Short mmCIF file of C-alpha atoms in Angstrom, two decimals:
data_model
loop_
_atom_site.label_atom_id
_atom_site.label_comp_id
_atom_site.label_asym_id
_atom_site.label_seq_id
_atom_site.Cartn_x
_atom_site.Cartn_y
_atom_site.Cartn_z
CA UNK T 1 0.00 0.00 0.00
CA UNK T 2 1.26 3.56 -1.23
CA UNK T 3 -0.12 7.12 -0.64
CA UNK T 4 1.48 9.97 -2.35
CA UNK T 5 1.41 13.59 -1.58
CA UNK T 6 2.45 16.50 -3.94
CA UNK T 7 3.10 19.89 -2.16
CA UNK T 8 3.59 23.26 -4.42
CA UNK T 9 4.30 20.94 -7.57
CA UNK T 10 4.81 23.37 -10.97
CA UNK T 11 6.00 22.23 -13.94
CA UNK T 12 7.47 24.35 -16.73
CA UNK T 13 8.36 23.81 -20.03
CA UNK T 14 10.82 26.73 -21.08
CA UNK T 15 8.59 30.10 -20.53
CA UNK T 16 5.70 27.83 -20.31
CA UNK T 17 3.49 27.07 -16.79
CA UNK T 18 2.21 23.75 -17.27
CA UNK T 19 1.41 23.10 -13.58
CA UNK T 20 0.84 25.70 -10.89
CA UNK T 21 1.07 25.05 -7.08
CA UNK T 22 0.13 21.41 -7.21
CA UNK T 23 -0.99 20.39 -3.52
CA UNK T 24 -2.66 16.51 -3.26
CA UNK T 25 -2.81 13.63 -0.85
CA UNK T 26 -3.93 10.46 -2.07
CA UNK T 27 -4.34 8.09 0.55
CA UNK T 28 -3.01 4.07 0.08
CA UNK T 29 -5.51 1.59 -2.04
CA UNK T 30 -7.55 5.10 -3.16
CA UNK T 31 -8.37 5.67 -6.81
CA UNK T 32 -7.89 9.28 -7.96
CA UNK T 33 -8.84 10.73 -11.18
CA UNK T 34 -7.76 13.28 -12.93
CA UNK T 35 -10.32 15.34 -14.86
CA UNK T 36 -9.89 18.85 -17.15
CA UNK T 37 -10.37 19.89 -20.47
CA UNK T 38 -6.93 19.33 -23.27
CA UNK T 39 -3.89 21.11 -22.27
CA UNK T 40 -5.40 21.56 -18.63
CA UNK T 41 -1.96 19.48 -17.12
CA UNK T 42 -3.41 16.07 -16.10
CA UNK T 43 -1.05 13.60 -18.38
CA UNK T 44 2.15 15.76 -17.53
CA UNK T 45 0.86 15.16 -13.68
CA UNK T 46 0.89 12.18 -14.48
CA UNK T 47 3.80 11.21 -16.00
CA UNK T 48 5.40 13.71 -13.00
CA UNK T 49 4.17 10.86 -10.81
CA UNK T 50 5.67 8.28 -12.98
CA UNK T 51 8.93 9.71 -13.27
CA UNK T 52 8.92 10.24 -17.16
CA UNK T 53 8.78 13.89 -16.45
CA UNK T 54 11.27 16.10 -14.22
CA UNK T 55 9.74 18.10 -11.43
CA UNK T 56 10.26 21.69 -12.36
CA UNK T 57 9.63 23.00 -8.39
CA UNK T 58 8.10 21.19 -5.61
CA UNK T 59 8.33 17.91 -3.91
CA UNK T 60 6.59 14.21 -4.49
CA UNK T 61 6.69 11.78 -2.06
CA UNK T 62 5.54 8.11 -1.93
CA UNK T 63 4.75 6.85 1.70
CA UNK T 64 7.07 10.08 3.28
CA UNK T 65 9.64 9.61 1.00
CA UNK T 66 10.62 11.97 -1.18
CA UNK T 67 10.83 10.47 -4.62
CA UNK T 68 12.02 13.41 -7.10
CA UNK T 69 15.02 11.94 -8.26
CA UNK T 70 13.95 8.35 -7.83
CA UNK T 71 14.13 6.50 -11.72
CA UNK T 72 10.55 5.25 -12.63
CA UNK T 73 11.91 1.60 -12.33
CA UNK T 74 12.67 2.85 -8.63
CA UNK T 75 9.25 3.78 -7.56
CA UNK T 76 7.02 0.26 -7.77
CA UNK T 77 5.08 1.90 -10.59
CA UNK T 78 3.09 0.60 -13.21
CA UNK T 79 1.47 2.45 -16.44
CA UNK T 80 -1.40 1.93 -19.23
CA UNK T 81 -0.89 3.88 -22.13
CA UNK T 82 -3.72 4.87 -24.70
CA UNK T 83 -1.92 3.41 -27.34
CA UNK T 84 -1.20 -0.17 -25.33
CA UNK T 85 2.64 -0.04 -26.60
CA UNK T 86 2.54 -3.97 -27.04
CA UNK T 87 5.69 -5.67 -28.44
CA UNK T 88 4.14 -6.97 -32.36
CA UNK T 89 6.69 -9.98 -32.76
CA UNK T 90 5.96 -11.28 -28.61
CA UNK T 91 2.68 -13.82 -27.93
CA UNK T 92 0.36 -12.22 -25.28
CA UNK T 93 1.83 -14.53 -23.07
CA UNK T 94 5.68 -12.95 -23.86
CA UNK T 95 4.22 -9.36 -23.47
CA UNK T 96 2.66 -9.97 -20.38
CA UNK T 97 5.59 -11.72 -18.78
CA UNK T 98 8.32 -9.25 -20.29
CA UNK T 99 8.38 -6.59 -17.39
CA UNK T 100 8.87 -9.16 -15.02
CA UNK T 101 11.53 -10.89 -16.55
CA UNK T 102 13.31 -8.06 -17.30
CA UNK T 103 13.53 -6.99 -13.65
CA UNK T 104 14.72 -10.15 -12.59
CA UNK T 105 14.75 -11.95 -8.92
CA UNK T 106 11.46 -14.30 -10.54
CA UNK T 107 11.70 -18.17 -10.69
CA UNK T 108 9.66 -19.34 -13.88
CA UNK T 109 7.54 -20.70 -12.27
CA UNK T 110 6.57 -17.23 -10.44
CA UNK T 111 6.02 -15.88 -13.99
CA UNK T 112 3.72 -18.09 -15.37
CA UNK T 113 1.78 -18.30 -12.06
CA UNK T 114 1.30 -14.51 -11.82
CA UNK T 115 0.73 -14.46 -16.04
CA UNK T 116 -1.92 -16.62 -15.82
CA UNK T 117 -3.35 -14.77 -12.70
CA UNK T 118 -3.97 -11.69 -14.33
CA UNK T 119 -5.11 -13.23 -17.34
CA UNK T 120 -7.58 -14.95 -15.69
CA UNK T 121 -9.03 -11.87 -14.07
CA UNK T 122 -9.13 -10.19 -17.09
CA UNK T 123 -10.42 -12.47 -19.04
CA UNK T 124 -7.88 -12.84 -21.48
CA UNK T 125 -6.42 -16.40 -20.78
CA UNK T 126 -7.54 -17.84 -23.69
CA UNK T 127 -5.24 -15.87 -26.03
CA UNK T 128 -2.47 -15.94 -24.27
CA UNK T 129 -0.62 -17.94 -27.57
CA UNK T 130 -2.03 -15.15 -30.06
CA UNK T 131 0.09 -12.06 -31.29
CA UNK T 132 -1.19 -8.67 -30.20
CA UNK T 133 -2.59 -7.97 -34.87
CA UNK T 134 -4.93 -11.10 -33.68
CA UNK T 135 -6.62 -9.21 -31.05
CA UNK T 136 -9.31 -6.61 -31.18
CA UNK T 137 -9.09 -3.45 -29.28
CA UNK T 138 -10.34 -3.98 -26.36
CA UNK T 139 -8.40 -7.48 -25.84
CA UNK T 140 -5.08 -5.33 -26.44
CA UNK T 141 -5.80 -2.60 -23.72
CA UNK T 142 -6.41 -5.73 -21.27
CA UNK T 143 -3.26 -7.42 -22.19
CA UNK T 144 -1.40 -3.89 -21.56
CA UNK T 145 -3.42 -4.09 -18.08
CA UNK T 146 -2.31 -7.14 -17.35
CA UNK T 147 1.42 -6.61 -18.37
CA UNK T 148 1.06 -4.06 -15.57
CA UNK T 149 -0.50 -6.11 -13.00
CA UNK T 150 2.27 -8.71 -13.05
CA UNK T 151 4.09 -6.43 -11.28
CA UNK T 152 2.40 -6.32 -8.41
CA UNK T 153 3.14 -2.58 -8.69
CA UNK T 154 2.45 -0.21 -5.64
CA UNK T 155 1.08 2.66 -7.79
CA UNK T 156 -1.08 1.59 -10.61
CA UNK T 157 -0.95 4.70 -13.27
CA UNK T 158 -3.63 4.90 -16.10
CA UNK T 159 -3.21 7.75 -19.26
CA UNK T 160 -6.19 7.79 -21.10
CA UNK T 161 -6.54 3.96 -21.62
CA UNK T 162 -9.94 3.86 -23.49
CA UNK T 163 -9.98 6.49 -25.75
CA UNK T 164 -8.81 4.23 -28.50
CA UNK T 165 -11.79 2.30 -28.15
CA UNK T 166 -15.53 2.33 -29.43
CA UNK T 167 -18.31 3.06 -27.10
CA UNK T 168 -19.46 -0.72 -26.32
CA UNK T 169 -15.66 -1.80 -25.69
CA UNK T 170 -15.11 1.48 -23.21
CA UNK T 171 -18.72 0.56 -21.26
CA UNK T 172 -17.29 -3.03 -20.98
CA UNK T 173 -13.37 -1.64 -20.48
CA UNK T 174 -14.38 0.42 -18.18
CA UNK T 175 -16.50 -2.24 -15.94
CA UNK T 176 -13.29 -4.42 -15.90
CA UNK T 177 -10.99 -1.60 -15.17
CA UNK T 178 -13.95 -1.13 -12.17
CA UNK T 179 -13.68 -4.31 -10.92
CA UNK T 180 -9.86 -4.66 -11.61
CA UNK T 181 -9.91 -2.56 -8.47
CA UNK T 182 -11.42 -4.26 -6.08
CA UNK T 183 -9.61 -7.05 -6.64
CA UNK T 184 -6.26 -5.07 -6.17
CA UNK T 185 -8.22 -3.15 -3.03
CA UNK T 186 -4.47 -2.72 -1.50
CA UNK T 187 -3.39 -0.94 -4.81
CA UNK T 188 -3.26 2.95 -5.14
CA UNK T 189 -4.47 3.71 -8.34
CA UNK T 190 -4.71 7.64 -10.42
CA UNK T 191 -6.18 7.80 -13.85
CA UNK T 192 -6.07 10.59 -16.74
CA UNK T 193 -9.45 11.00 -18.91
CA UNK T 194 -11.16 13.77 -20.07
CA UNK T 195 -14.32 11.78 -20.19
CA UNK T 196 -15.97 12.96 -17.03
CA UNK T 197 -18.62 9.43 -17.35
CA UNK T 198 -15.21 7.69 -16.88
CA UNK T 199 -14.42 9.87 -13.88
CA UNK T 200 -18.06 9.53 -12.32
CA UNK T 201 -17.94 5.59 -12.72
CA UNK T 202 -14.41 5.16 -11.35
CA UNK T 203 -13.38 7.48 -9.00
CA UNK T 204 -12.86 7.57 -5.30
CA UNK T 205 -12.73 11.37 -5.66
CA UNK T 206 -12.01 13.09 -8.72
CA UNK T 207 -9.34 15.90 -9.29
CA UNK T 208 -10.64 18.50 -11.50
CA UNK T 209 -7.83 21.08 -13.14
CA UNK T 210 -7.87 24.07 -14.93
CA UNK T 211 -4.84 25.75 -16.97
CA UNK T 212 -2.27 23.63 -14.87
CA UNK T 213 -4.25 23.99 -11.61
CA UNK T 214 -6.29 22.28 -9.04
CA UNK T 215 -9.95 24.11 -9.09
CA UNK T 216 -11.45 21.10 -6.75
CA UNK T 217 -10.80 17.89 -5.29
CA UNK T 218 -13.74 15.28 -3.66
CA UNK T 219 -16.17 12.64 -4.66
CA UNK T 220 -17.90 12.48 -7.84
CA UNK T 221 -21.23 13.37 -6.27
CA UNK T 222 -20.04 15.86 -3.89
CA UNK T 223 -18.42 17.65 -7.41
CA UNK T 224 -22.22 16.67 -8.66
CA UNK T 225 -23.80 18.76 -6.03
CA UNK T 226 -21.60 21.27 -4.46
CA UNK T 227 -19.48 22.68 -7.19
CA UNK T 228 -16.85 25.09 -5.79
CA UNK T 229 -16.56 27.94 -9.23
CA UNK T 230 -18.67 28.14 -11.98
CA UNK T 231 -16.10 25.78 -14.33
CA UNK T 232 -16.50 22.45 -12.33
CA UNK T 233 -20.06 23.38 -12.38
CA UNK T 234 -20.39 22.89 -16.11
CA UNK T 235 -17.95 20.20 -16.39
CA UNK T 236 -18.88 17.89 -14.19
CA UNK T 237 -22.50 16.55 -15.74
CA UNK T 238 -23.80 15.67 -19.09
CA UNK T 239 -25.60 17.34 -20.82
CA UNK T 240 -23.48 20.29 -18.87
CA UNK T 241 -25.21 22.81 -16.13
CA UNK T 242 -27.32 25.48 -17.60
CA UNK T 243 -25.64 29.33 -16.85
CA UNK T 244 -28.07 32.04 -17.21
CA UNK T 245 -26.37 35.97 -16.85
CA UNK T 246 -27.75 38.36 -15.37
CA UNK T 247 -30.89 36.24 -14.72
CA UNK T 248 -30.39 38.02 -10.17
CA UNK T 249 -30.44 41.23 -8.65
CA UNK T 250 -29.15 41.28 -5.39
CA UNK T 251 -29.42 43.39 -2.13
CA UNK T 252 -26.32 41.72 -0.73
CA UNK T 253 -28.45 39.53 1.70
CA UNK T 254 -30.99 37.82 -0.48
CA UNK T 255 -30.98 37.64 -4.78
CA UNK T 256 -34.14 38.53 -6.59
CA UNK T 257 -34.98 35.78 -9.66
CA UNK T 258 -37.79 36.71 -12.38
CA UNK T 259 -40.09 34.74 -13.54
CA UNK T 260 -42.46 35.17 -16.30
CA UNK T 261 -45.84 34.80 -15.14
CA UNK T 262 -45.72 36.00 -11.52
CA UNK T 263 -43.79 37.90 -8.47
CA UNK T 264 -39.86 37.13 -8.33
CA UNK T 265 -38.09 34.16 -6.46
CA UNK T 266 -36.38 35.40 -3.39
CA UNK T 267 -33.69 33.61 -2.39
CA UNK T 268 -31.54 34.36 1.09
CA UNK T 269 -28.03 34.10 0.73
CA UNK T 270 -25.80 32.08 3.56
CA UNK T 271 -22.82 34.51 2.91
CA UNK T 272 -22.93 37.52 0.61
CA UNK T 273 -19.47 38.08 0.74
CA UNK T 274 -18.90 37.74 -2.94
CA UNK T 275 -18.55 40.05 -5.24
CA UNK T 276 -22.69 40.04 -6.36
CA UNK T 277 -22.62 42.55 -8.35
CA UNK T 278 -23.32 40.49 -11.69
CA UNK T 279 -24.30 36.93 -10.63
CA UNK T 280 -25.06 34.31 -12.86
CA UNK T 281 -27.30 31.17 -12.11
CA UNK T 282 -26.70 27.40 -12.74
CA UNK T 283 -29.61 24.71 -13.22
CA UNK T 284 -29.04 21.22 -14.22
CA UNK T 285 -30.95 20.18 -17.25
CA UNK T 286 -31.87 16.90 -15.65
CA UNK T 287 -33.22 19.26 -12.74
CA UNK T 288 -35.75 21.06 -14.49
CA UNK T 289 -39.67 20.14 -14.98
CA UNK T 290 -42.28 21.45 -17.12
CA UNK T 291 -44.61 23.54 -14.86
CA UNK T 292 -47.34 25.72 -15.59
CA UNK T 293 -46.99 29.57 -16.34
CA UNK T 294 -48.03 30.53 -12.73
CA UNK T 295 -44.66 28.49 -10.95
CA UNK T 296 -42.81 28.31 -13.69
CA UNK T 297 -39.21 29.91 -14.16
CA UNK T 298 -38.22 29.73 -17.44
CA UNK T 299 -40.72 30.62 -20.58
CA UNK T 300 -39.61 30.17 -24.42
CA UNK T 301 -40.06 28.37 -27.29
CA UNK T 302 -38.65 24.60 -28.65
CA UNK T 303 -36.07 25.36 -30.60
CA UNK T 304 -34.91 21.81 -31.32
CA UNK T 305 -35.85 18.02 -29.74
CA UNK T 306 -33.25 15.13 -29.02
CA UNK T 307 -34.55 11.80 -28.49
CA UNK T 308 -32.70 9.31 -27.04
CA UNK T 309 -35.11 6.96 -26.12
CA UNK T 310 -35.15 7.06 -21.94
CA UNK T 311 -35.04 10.62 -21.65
CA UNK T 312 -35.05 13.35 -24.40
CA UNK T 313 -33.65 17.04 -24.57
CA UNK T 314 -35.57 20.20 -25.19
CA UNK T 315 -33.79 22.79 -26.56
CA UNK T 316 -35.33 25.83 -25.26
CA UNK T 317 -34.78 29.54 -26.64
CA UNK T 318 -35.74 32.38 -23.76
CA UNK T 319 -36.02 35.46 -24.52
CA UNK T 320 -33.30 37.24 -22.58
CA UNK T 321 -30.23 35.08 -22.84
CA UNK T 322 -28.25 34.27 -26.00
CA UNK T 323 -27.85 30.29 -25.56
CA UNK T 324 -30.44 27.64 -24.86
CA UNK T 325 -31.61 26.28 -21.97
CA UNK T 326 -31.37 22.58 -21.69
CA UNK T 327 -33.76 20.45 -20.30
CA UNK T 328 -33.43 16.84 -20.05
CA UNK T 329 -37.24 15.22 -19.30
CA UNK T 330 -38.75 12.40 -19.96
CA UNK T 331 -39.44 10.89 -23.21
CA UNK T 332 -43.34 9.94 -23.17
CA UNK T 333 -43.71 14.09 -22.62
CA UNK T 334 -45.29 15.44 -25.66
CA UNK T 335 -43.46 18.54 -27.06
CA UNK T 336 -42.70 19.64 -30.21
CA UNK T 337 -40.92 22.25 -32.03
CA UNK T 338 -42.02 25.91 -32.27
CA UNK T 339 -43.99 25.35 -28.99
CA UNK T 340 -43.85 27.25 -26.29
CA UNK T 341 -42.69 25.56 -22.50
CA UNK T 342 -42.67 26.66 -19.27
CA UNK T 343 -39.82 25.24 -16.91
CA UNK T 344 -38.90 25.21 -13.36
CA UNK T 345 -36.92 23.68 -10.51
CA UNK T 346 -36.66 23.02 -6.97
CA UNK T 347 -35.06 26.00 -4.91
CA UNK T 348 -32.51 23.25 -3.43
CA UNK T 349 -31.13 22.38 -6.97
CA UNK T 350 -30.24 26.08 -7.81
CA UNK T 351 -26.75 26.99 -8.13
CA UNK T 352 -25.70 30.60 -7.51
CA UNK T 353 -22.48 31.89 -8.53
CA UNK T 354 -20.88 35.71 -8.06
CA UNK T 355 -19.23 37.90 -10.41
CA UNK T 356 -15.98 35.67 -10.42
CA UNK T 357 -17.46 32.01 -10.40
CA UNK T 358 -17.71 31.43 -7.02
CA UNK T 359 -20.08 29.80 -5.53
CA UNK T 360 -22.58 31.12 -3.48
CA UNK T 361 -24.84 29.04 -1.13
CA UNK T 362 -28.28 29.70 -0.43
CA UNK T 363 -29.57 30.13 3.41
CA UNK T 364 -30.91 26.66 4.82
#
């Protein structure tokens, strides 16, 4: 069991800040994820972690011990890659049991024991005589799994491992990878994606950066529900949160919200420190309901329909605001194009956020 802990990690490449004051614990047997749009720093975390990249500032240490200028052969890690980097001319067998035979101090017998192991939990015991060309996809990534879990590494390091495959082999990938660790429970394990359904599925807690920095750290749902800044906010969720401008006045105790057909919403606030002089308001599509005009809080017209069978989306034009709003309801509703809908939520799923994308909480 491993836990690592980065304090004031920055990376730089030449005049370039690719990470910024990188603080994390992650505890022993815990599986992080690392979440953010391209560019955002998670892969050049990761391979920080690995040891395939040089720490420009800061410290990394595994279990209290500094590991900076430790090799990556020296720190009992093990890595996917997204393109599976298996040897062509070696059997799945060969590529499985190269790592280990290349560090040495196994018996044969250890090999094959811990070969078949792994290819037994991932379900890939039966090819174990075919080249990596006879293989789909999905049965390569798996192989390049198991190659790792020979090992018996300490820190289990993923980079994008499913984005080479189609969407029924990352569903099933993705399950494996799932149960892959409980069986390892003792393993510590931190994966790169920018699919945020990958980091909901997976994650102990989810690391969500920004332009090489941390903008929040906790559990999938607690990212779900209690968004720290506007940019989590939309990026955790699919289809992502609905931001309305200029949709509150506030008094600097309580915000004012209009609605179309009757008085406005007052809202308390539980701290009005924040700069509320233009605050903007979040609603998840998947939150919202089609009321009548008297409770409603949205009014506009169908602009366009998505059906995708459970649920569909309305894409609703309002009158004030430049983008749709997004509602996600169910399918047996009957709407159309061209009509007009009336929306609303409860208070308790309303997201407030201030003039510089913080959030703001509502009073109890």
């Amino acid at each position: 069991m491993t836990s690592l802990k980065l304090e004031n990690v920055c990376k730089s490449f030449g005049a370039v800040d690719v990470l910024r004051n990188v603080n994390l614990d992650i505890k022993s047997g815990e599986f992080v994820v690392f979440v953010g749009p391209s560019g955002c720093g998670k892969s050049t975390l990761l391979r920080i972690i690995s040891g395939l990249e040089d720490i420009t500032s800061g410290t990394l240490s595994f279990e209290d011990e500094v590991v900076n200028k430790l090799t990556p052969s020296q720190r009992g890690i093990a890595m996917v890659f997204q393109s599976y980097a298996l040897y062509p001319h070696m059997t799945v067998y060969d590529n499985m049991a190269f790592g280990m035979k290349l560090q040495g101090g196994q018996g044969k017998a250890e090999i094959d024991k811990r070969v078949r192991e792994a290819a037994a939990i991932l379900q890939v015991d039966q090819y174990l005589d075919r080249l990596p060309k006879q293989l789909s996809g999905g049965q390569r990534q798996r192989v390049a799994i198991g190659r790792a879990i020979v090992r018996d590494p300490s820190v289990f390091l993923f980079d994008e491992p499913l984005s080479n495959l189609d969407a029924a082999l990352r569903v099933q990938t993705r399950i494996e990878i799932a149960r892959l660790h409980e069986t390892m429970a003792d393993t510590t394990m931190i994966y790169v994606t920018h699919d945020q359904v990958e980091a909901m599925t997976l994650a102990d807690r989810i690391v969500v950066l920004r332009d090489g920095v941390v903008e929040q750290v906790g559990s999938p749902m607690e990212l779900y529900h209690r968004p720290t800044n506007l940019f989590v906010a939309q990026f955790i969720g699919s289809p992502a949160m609905n931001i309305l401008d200029g949709v509150a006045s506030s008094n600097g105790a309580s915000v004012m919200i209009p609605r179309p057909s009757s008085d406005p919403l007052a809202l308390d606030l539980k701290d009005s420190s924040g700069r509320l002089d233009k605050v903007q308001l979040g609603v998840r599509p998947e939150d919202l309901v089609v009321a009548d005009g008297q409770t409603s809080l949205f009014e506009g017209t169908i602009s366009y329909l998505e059906q995708l069978g459970e649920v569909q989306h309305a894409y609703v034009d309002l009158a004030a605001h430049s983008k749709p709003l997004i509602a996600k309801l169910p399918s047996d509703a009957q709407l159309s194009r061209g009509e007009t809908i009336h929306l609303t939520a409860a208070t308790d799923n309303l997201k407030l956020f201030d003039a510089d994308g913080k959030a703001v909480a509502f009073a109890a």
